[in-house]
XYZ file of C-alpha atoms in Angstrom:
581
model
C -0.227 0.118 -0.060
C 1.302 3.418 -0.880
C 2.453 5.164 2.261
C 1.439 8.621 0.714
C -1.657 10.105 3.005
C -1.194 13.717 1.575
C -4.179 14.484 -0.723
C -2.064 17.345 -2.471
C 0.678 14.998 -3.391
C -1.563 11.802 -4.440
C -0.945 10.823 -8.048
C -3.083 8.900 -10.553
C -0.881 6.057 -10.022
C -1.555 6.144 -6.474
C -5.359 6.184 -7.118
C -4.881 2.917 -9.904
C -2.523 1.095 -7.254
C -5.198 1.590 -4.445
C -8.259 0.655 -6.379
C -6.900 -2.229 -8.398
C -9.375 -2.099 -11.393
C -9.683 -4.874 -13.453
C -7.472 -5.035 -16.292
C -9.223 -7.412 -18.426
C -12.456 -5.258 -17.976
C -10.893 -1.933 -18.265
C -8.863 -3.001 -21.515
C -11.755 -4.228 -23.429
C -13.943 -1.190 -22.416
C -11.099 1.209 -23.720
C -10.820 -1.141 -27.081
C -14.295 -0.778 -27.775
C -14.464 2.885 -26.614
C -11.579 3.580 -28.879
C -13.483 1.530 -31.614
C -16.632 3.702 -31.244
C -14.327 6.549 -31.597
C -12.801 5.330 -34.794
C -16.279 4.685 -36.422
C -17.664 7.940 -35.146
C -14.595 9.806 -36.781
C -15.293 7.689 -40.157
C -18.869 8.832 -40.560
C -18.287 12.680 -41.319
C -16.084 11.508 -44.117
C -18.650 9.365 -45.467
C -21.224 12.159 -45.291
C -18.975 14.504 -47.063
C -18.618 12.058 -49.915
C -22.516 11.541 -49.762
C -23.093 15.384 -49.826
C -20.452 15.795 -52.731
C -22.130 13.114 -54.868
C -25.952 14.862 -54.393
C -25.173 16.606 -57.784
C -24.827 13.532 -59.582
C -26.620 10.450 -58.120
C -27.197 9.052 -54.843
C -25.014 6.063 -53.856
C -27.092 3.623 -51.617
C -24.559 1.946 -50.621
C -22.795 4.798 -48.921
C -26.253 5.316 -46.839
C -26.082 1.877 -45.894
C -22.612 2.206 -44.707
C -23.276 5.485 -42.691
C -26.434 3.422 -40.856
C -24.161 0.555 -40.367
C -21.381 2.629 -38.871
C -23.667 4.601 -36.637
C -25.446 1.516 -35.431
C -21.951 -0.440 -34.838
C -20.939 2.948 -32.866
C -24.054 2.658 -30.673
C -23.241 -1.116 -29.977
C -19.754 -0.493 -29.248
C -20.678 2.414 -26.922
C -23.073 0.290 -25.006
C -21.006 -2.566 -24.416
C -18.051 -0.458 -23.350
C -20.383 1.367 -20.930
C -21.523 -1.803 -19.489
C -18.030 -3.223 -18.925
C -17.309 0.070 -17.165
C -20.257 -0.248 -14.950
C -19.064 -3.806 -14.078
C -15.446 -2.448 -13.418
C -16.563 0.482 -11.286
C -18.530 -1.859 -9.127
C -15.411 -4.179 -8.618
C -13.480 -1.127 -7.844
C -15.832 -0.335 -5.267
C -15.864 -3.611 -4.006
C -11.979 -3.649 -3.602
C -11.879 -0.239 -1.931
C -14.514 -1.361 0.570
C -13.007 -4.636 1.246
C -9.706 -3.132 1.818
C -11.190 -0.336 4.293
C -13.594 -3.088 6.007
C -10.462 -5.324 6.607
C -8.301 -2.283 7.870
C -11.339 -0.901 10.213
C -11.362 -4.392 11.789
C -7.588 -4.375 12.532
C -7.347 -0.956 13.925
C -6.375 -0.663 17.347
C -8.934 0.663 20.039
C -7.215 4.111 20.496
C -8.019 4.933 16.797
C -11.889 4.468 17.737
C -11.314 6.951 20.825
C -10.159 9.511 18.535
C -12.251 9.286 15.472
C -15.915 8.679 15.038
C -17.519 5.289 13.676
C -19.698 7.194 11.443
C -16.620 8.871 9.643
C -15.658 5.382 8.685
C -19.235 4.604 7.197
C -18.794 7.727 5.136
C -15.647 6.747 3.852
C -16.947 3.053 2.921
C -19.908 4.635 1.035
C -19.428 7.935 -0.306
C -15.632 8.189 -0.825
C -15.360 4.888 -2.596
C -17.955 5.574 -5.039
C -16.313 8.921 -6.010
C -12.916 7.235 -6.654
C -14.266 4.269 -8.373
C -16.055 6.641 -10.985
C -12.563 8.382 -11.746
C -10.803 5.303 -12.498
C -13.453 3.798 -14.610
C -15.930 5.463 -16.586
C -14.233 8.951 -16.526
C -10.763 7.582 -17.120
C -12.088 5.746 -20.424
C -13.665 9.033 -21.332
C -10.423 10.503 -20.832
C -8.732 8.206 -23.140
C -11.332 8.296 -26.088
C -11.629 12.172 -25.678
C -8.089 12.300 -26.087
C -7.896 10.096 -29.136
C -10.889 11.662 -30.509
C -9.481 15.303 -30.177
C -6.273 14.405 -31.670
C -7.616 12.390 -34.541
C -10.231 14.924 -35.330
C -7.708 17.717 -35.700
C -5.496 15.800 -37.912
C -8.638 15.067 -40.025
C -9.509 18.814 -39.774
C -6.120 19.874 -41.147
C -6.643 17.322 -43.802
C -10.026 18.983 -44.930
C -8.865 22.576 -44.437
C -5.864 24.050 -43.081
C -6.886 27.750 -42.385
C -10.091 26.992 -40.663
C -8.284 24.487 -38.488
C -5.758 26.831 -37.438
C -8.355 29.310 -36.381
C -9.950 26.437 -34.592
C -7.084 25.765 -32.640
C -6.499 29.358 -31.660
C -10.016 30.086 -30.496
C -11.110 27.007 -28.689
C -8.324 27.108 -26.016
C -9.548 30.364 -25.025
C -12.286 28.512 -23.249
C -9.885 27.207 -20.745
C -9.698 30.664 -19.234
C -13.370 30.034 -18.102
C -13.225 26.383 -17.643
C -10.057 25.714 -15.430
C -11.153 28.285 -12.502
C -14.793 26.933 -12.654
C -13.347 23.381 -12.485
C -11.265 24.136 -9.588
C -14.379 25.874 -7.618
C -16.269 22.702 -8.608
C -13.648 20.681 -6.978
C -13.500 22.779 -3.907
C -17.424 22.568 -3.454
C -17.359 18.813 -4.150
C -14.827 18.505 -1.280
C -16.681 20.485 1.125
C -19.907 18.396 0.275
C -18.342 15.371 0.945
C -17.331 16.712 4.143
C -20.703 17.983 5.105
C -22.495 14.588 4.012
C -20.080 12.912 6.442
C -21.088 15.039 9.366
C -24.875 14.632 8.313
C -24.312 10.966 8.372
C -22.477 10.999 11.853
C -25.103 13.311 13.266
C -28.279 11.236 12.050
C -27.010 7.906 13.090
C -26.379 9.279 16.671
C -29.553 10.773 16.856
C -31.384 7.610 15.838
C -29.254 5.525 17.822
C -30.180 7.669 20.893
C -33.646 8.431 19.934
C -35.192 7.210 23.444
C -32.846 9.925 25.215
C -33.930 12.592 22.719
C -37.688 11.924 23.289
C -37.040 11.504 27.163
C -35.598 14.896 27.411
C -37.869 16.714 25.025
C -34.987 17.376 22.732
C -36.950 17.073 19.382
C -37.118 20.791 18.607
C -33.464 21.177 19.522
C -32.316 18.271 17.155
C -34.570 19.349 14.520
C -33.033 22.837 14.406
C -29.529 21.088 14.326
C -30.647 18.982 11.416
C -31.925 21.878 9.708
C -28.565 23.691 10.046
C -26.816 20.931 8.729
C -29.192 20.399 5.614
C -29.138 24.337 5.051
C -25.158 24.090 4.917
C -25.469 21.297 2.383
C -28.260 23.537 0.571
C -25.968 26.379 0.241
C -23.358 24.350 -1.399
C -25.632 23.060 -3.591
C -26.648 26.248 -4.546
C -23.008 27.516 -5.149
C -22.702 24.470 -7.429
C -25.865 25.427 -9.027
C -24.838 28.953 -9.853
C -21.402 27.728 -10.931
C -23.303 25.379 -13.570
C -25.705 28.277 -14.460
C -22.527 30.341 -15.544
C -20.695 27.888 -17.224
C -23.495 25.860 -19.193
C -24.781 28.590 -20.908
C -21.206 30.160 -21.525
C -20.153 27.116 -23.060
C -23.448 26.866 -25.203
C -23.012 30.500 -26.371
C -19.153 29.926 -26.968
C -20.114 26.730 -29.109
C -22.735 28.506 -30.940
C -20.532 31.798 -31.813
C -17.825 29.088 -32.934
C -20.340 27.313 -35.009
C -21.695 30.465 -36.678
C -17.985 31.493 -37.168
C -17.096 28.225 -38.868
C -20.021 28.416 -40.873
C -19.412 31.944 -42.100
C -15.765 31.247 -42.719
C -16.953 28.145 -44.422
C -19.605 29.534 -46.735
C -17.158 32.416 -47.758
C -14.441 29.481 -48.817
C -17.061 27.522 -50.397
C -18.097 30.561 -52.543
C -14.523 31.191 -53.412
C -14.267 27.406 -54.457
C -11.757 26.537 -51.803
C -13.519 23.703 -50.386
C -16.768 21.756 -51.228
C -20.019 21.941 -49.536
C -19.469 18.185 -48.378
C -16.106 19.175 -46.632
C -18.021 22.314 -44.861
C -20.451 19.775 -43.428
C -17.979 17.048 -42.505
C -15.856 20.121 -40.820
C -18.798 21.029 -38.843
C -19.603 17.667 -37.621
C -15.923 17.258 -36.827
C -15.898 20.679 -34.775
C -18.711 19.248 -32.306
C -16.151 16.054 -32.011
C -13.566 18.499 -31.093
C -15.419 20.702 -28.472
C -17.032 17.592 -26.616
C -13.610 15.843 -26.004
C -11.964 19.088 -25.117
C -14.891 19.892 -22.490
C -14.736 16.166 -21.383
C -10.805 16.343 -20.852
C -11.196 19.517 -18.515
C -13.986 18.033 -16.465
C -12.067 14.983 -16.072
C -9.159 16.963 -13.964
C -12.172 18.875 -11.935
C -13.493 15.016 -11.032
C -9.924 14.198 -10.433
C -9.499 16.864 -7.892
C -12.717 15.767 -6.111
C -11.445 11.985 -6.323
C -8.011 13.211 -4.577
C -9.894 14.550 -1.694
C -12.002 11.252 -1.285
C -8.714 8.998 -1.706
C -6.687 11.147 0.760
C -9.407 10.352 3.406
C -9.280 6.901 2.362
C -5.615 6.700 2.586
C -5.562 8.148 5.946
C -7.405 4.992 7.192
C -5.371 2.584 5.061
C -2.142 4.105 6.416
C -3.188 3.781 10.119
C -0.937 1.231 12.191
C -2.949 -2.083 13.017
C -2.781 -3.549 16.414
C 0.815 -4.055 17.344
C 2.117 -7.640 17.189
C -0.339 -8.612 14.848
C 1.968 -10.047 12.611
C 4.749 -11.310 14.548
C 6.901 -13.948 12.807
C 7.865 -15.817 16.068
C 4.625 -15.598 17.666
C 2.400 -18.228 19.253
C 0.130 -19.561 16.145
C -2.116 -21.834 17.717
C -4.680 -21.646 20.600
C -3.508 -23.300 23.849
C -5.429 -23.731 27.026
C -4.070 -21.708 29.905
C -4.145 -21.948 33.698
C -2.943 -18.700 35.024
C -3.217 -14.771 33.879
C -0.258 -12.744 35.368
C 0.065 -9.123 35.249
C 3.358 -7.929 36.669
C 4.463 -4.415 37.278
C 1.925 -2.864 34.967
C 2.089 0.685 34.244
C -0.260 2.427 32.001
C -1.025 6.109 30.901
C -3.985 7.721 28.746
C -1.931 10.442 26.926
C -0.100 12.273 29.896
C -2.334 11.175 32.757
C -0.958 7.850 34.481
C -4.109 5.672 35.064
C -2.166 2.114 36.295
C 1.009 2.474 38.614
C 2.927 -0.794 38.894
C -0.097 -3.139 38.843
C 0.640 -7.056 39.630
C -1.599 -9.799 40.484
C -2.771 -13.353 38.934
C -5.788 -15.145 38.734
C -6.055 -18.924 38.387
C -8.550 -21.114 36.645
C -10.935 -22.282 39.565
C -10.979 -18.633 41.139
C -13.575 -15.790 41.168
C -11.777 -12.792 41.777
C -13.673 -9.220 42.195
C -11.929 -5.896 41.175
C -12.999 -2.992 43.337
C -12.635 0.762 43.414
C -13.919 4.270 42.856
C -14.761 5.531 39.332
C -11.803 6.294 37.587
C -9.505 4.194 39.487
C -8.459 1.801 36.593
C -10.946 -0.875 36.575
C -11.978 -0.925 33.153
C -8.505 -0.067 32.081
C -7.063 -3.344 33.482
C -9.818 -5.167 31.475
C -8.617 -3.080 28.398
C -5.120 -4.312 28.834
C -6.089 -7.807 29.570
C -8.108 -7.739 26.301
C -5.033 -6.147 24.486
C -6.996 -3.440 23.365
C -4.103 -1.220 24.640
C -0.719 -1.917 25.399
C 0.921 -0.946 28.584
C 3.923 1.500 28.849
C 5.515 -1.001 30.940
C 5.518 -4.362 32.770
C 4.533 -7.822 31.483
C 1.282 -10.034 31.064
C 1.596 -13.807 31.017
C -0.634 -16.574 30.119
C 0.987 -19.163 32.035
C 4.561 -18.519 30.992
C 3.761 -17.168 27.657
C 4.356 -13.322 27.378
C 1.650 -11.245 25.694
C 4.392 -10.062 23.300
C 4.625 -13.582 22.064
C 0.913 -13.837 21.086
C -1.015 -12.266 18.471
C -3.941 -10.259 19.719
C -6.534 -12.266 18.239
C -5.136 -15.400 19.399
C -4.464 -14.071 22.922
C -8.297 -12.881 23.188
C -9.610 -16.643 22.606
C -8.399 -17.176 25.944
C -10.858 -14.680 27.230
C -14.719 -13.868 27.190
C -15.834 -10.525 27.962
C -19.207 -9.460 29.438
C -19.627 -5.424 29.042
C -21.756 -3.464 31.184
C -23.906 -2.126 28.571
C -24.849 -5.526 27.072
C -23.703 -4.901 23.470
C -25.945 -7.025 21.073
C -26.266 -7.157 17.287
C -29.477 -7.084 15.223
C -30.313 -10.584 14.518
C -31.793 -13.619 16.500
C -31.140 -14.874 20.168
C -29.005 -17.728 18.620
C -26.960 -15.241 16.363
C -25.964 -13.368 19.438
C -25.166 -16.160 21.698
C -23.154 -17.946 18.931
C -21.556 -14.834 17.884
C -17.710 -15.343 16.836
C -18.115 -19.029 16.923
C -18.541 -21.114 13.571
C -19.438 -24.675 14.888
C -21.707 -24.920 17.685
C -24.365 -27.549 18.903
C -28.027 -26.713 19.923
C -27.060 -28.494 23.136
C -24.311 -26.165 23.847
C -26.090 -23.364 22.989
C -29.199 -24.235 25.345
C -26.476 -25.279 28.173
C -25.118 -21.766 27.871
C -28.288 -20.042 28.191
C -29.112 -22.223 31.105
C -25.946 -21.313 32.815
C -26.801 -17.619 32.395
C -30.377 -18.089 33.231
C -31.660 -17.090 30.023
C -33.367 -20.220 28.544
C -36.618 -19.867 30.137
C -37.293 -16.252 28.954
C -35.732 -17.070 25.473
C -38.284 -20.045 25.130
C -41.069 -17.570 25.831
C -40.189 -15.450 23.134
C -42.296 -15.680 19.932
C -39.792 -17.829 17.873
C -37.558 -19.043 20.802
C -33.787 -18.884 20.027
C -34.682 -17.527 16.524
C -36.624 -14.387 17.534
C -35.146 -11.246 16.123
C -34.006 -9.108 18.980
C -33.875 -5.645 17.048
C -31.087 -2.983 16.589
C -28.823 -3.259 19.705
C -31.278 -5.743 21.142
C -34.065 -3.012 21.730
C -36.930 -5.728 21.836
C -35.667 -7.061 24.739
C -35.207 -5.695 28.570
C -32.013 -4.593 30.006
C -31.720 -7.883 32.205
C -32.544 -9.856 29.165
C -29.773 -8.539 27.005
C -27.306 -8.957 29.931
C -28.227 -12.594 30.223
C -27.771 -13.253 26.550
C -24.511 -11.520 26.870
C -23.472 -13.589 29.726
C -24.660 -16.995 27.662
C -22.345 -15.818 24.840
C -19.569 -15.479 27.005
C -19.815 -18.932 28.554
C -20.375 -20.620 24.867
C -16.990 -19.338 24.151
C -15.455 -21.834 26.722
C -12.524 -19.599 27.317
C -9.901 -20.149 30.166
C -11.118 -16.591 31.651
C -14.070 -14.693 31.754
C -13.938 -10.797 32.190
C -17.197 -9.624 33.740
C -17.634 -5.664 33.789
C -20.436 -4.945 36.229
C -22.493 -7.645 34.358
C -24.827 -8.183 37.322
C -25.928 -4.532 37.334
C -29.208 -4.978 35.266
C -30.064 -8.548 36.895
C -32.752 -8.672 39.704
C -31.741 -10.437 42.990
C -32.808 -13.966 41.935
C -31.130 -13.635 38.686
C -28.035 -12.775 40.304
C -28.195 -15.562 42.799
C -28.712 -17.979 40.041
C -25.713 -16.415 37.997
C -23.236 -16.723 41.320
C -24.402 -20.521 41.309
C -23.346 -20.842 37.686
C -20.188 -18.846 38.198
C -19.242 -21.368 41.146
C -19.795 -24.235 38.831
C -18.011 -22.659 35.877
C -15.262 -21.488 37.922
C -13.929 -25.288 38.149
C -13.092 -24.821 34.442
C -12.335 -20.918 34.128
C -11.146 -18.115 35.905
C -13.472 -15.339 36.452
C -12.455 -11.527 36.883
C -15.270 -9.399 37.628
C -16.093 -5.696 38.159
C -18.708 -5.608 40.964
C -20.463 -3.023 43.048
C -22.810 -5.268 45.068
C -21.633 -6.653 48.315
C -23.449 -9.659 47.762
C -21.234 -10.359 44.383
C -18.368 -9.368 46.253
C -18.592 -11.571 49.300
C -19.191 -14.743 47.030
C -15.724 -14.192 45.162
C -12.514 -16.220 46.444
C -10.444 -12.950 46.324
C -10.962 -9.033 46.111
C -8.617 -6.959 44.443
C -8.443 -3.158 45.755
C -7.864 -0.504 43.315
C -6.812 2.905 44.845
C -5.609 5.635 42.497
C -4.382 3.291 40.269
C -2.558 0.809 42.526
C -3.730 -2.267 44.150
C -3.833 -1.738 47.744
C -5.570 -4.854 48.863
C -5.743 -8.631 47.982
C -8.000 -10.897 49.954
C -11.156 -12.078 51.269
C -14.017 -9.497 52.312
C -13.581 -10.197 56.283
C -10.076 -9.820 56.052
C -10.025 -6.569 53.885
C -12.631 -4.704 55.935
C -10.598 -5.267 59.007
C -7.132 -4.440 57.686
C -7.805 -2.219 54.588
C -8.985 1.469 55.501
C -9.989 2.410 51.819
C -11.902 -0.911 51.451
C -13.826 -0.284 54.709
C -14.385 3.160 53.623
C -15.972 2.202 50.055
C -17.999 -0.304 52.031
C -19.420 2.286 54.561
C -19.610 5.448 52.571
C -20.040 4.623 48.653
C -23.132 2.702 48.924
C -21.813 -0.959 48.720
C -24.290 -2.854 50.503
C -26.380 -5.890 49.858
C -29.403 -3.778 48.365
C -27.026 -1.903 46.163
C -27.904 -2.219 42.380
């Protein structure tokens, strides 16, 4: 992949290398397009002969040839356009596949700095813009350049004085076309940015529509939407103004040029310098000069727009993927591990140190609670264990295998993560429980659901495990979503389960049943959970107390309550009690 991400210095070669258009389709379309050009350039010469023969007799064969060539040109152009359309779709597919592959490999810090909706806009809008320039417009450029050159040669053959006058006059239009084309490119670039912003805005509002309605913010968001629509509207008006100016200008310029050619041609016909047939052919070729001339200029306008889109695409494609993903000496196969060890881990978000010399271990068969105030670093520890971030110093081991020797994807196979907000996907209950797994039996799915106390409510749904749960699982209650997320984690059969306040949305009975399941499950796995309920904490084998980024306590509830003042303060003053939810 080209390392150049600066839009101003991107070359057309960069675009071709990135998009990888089909050589066969592109070559075939180009050949057919050039064939169509050759045929269209031949027809005026035949018309010249036909007109010059009108004084004597009409050659029927010549008329047949003109009709046949015109039909052949139409067929060649139609097939060429079809091949270009297929090639464009393939380019879009290649770009989107490359972008999608890259986005799935990007580290979590990228998603913290960038909005997901921007990626959606890159996948949809920008890929389509770039595809157009390397297929349709590229072939148009080739055929236009070919037509322009050959037409000028034929015009010189027909009449040198009129052709020289044409060569002098036509380029004058560049003084209008080039500035307008540059302005078109600027407006197109801004429009793409505004469309990206609109995509982000609308996605965010629709995703949080309950909050919008609950807080009575419809009027506010209506105005925000109108502001964004109006911004696009103003750019559209500017584009329309340019079109309103350049369209009539080119039309008037072409008309005056035609009148001039007809006048000069008529004078030369009256003087006997050229025949009427040559004048008619010259006029036809005149249009075949003007149209390619305009197409070539418009290509470079579109090229500027495509460079802007490609710049944004390159910004993603040139991002670094997760560290160690392609280590040559890394562990390649999934193993079963018995102990997770964090040794002297230090981690900072930007300049703020969050974890300071953290060390602890968790064995299979243990349930370990991680507690502390908000911002103490509990979720950060989970993020490091899951390899979403890399520590600045220290080591993490599975048994005696360093995290630096295991690819992130393979490392994560040893863990199941149950988030606090129960992130589910649009699809069925079964789809969500089996997410990320390719071959699972029905018995295993049901067993995992029973362990999570989800089986009974799933059977009560209209289609059981085949029931659609809606976008983000919005057809389920918070507790139901949480239990499906827990079942998903159990089914993965990991070495360790990470539970981030996973009991927060469960009622007391469900929490009790889950704790019972965890006891049985922990015979085969290690469990690390972030919890705020005292009932959950007291049923763990060990409690790790996290205070200002440091572990200041490690033991059972009774021991820590007596010996750790910070832990005792949390219990007494931070609302950690048996009724806390």
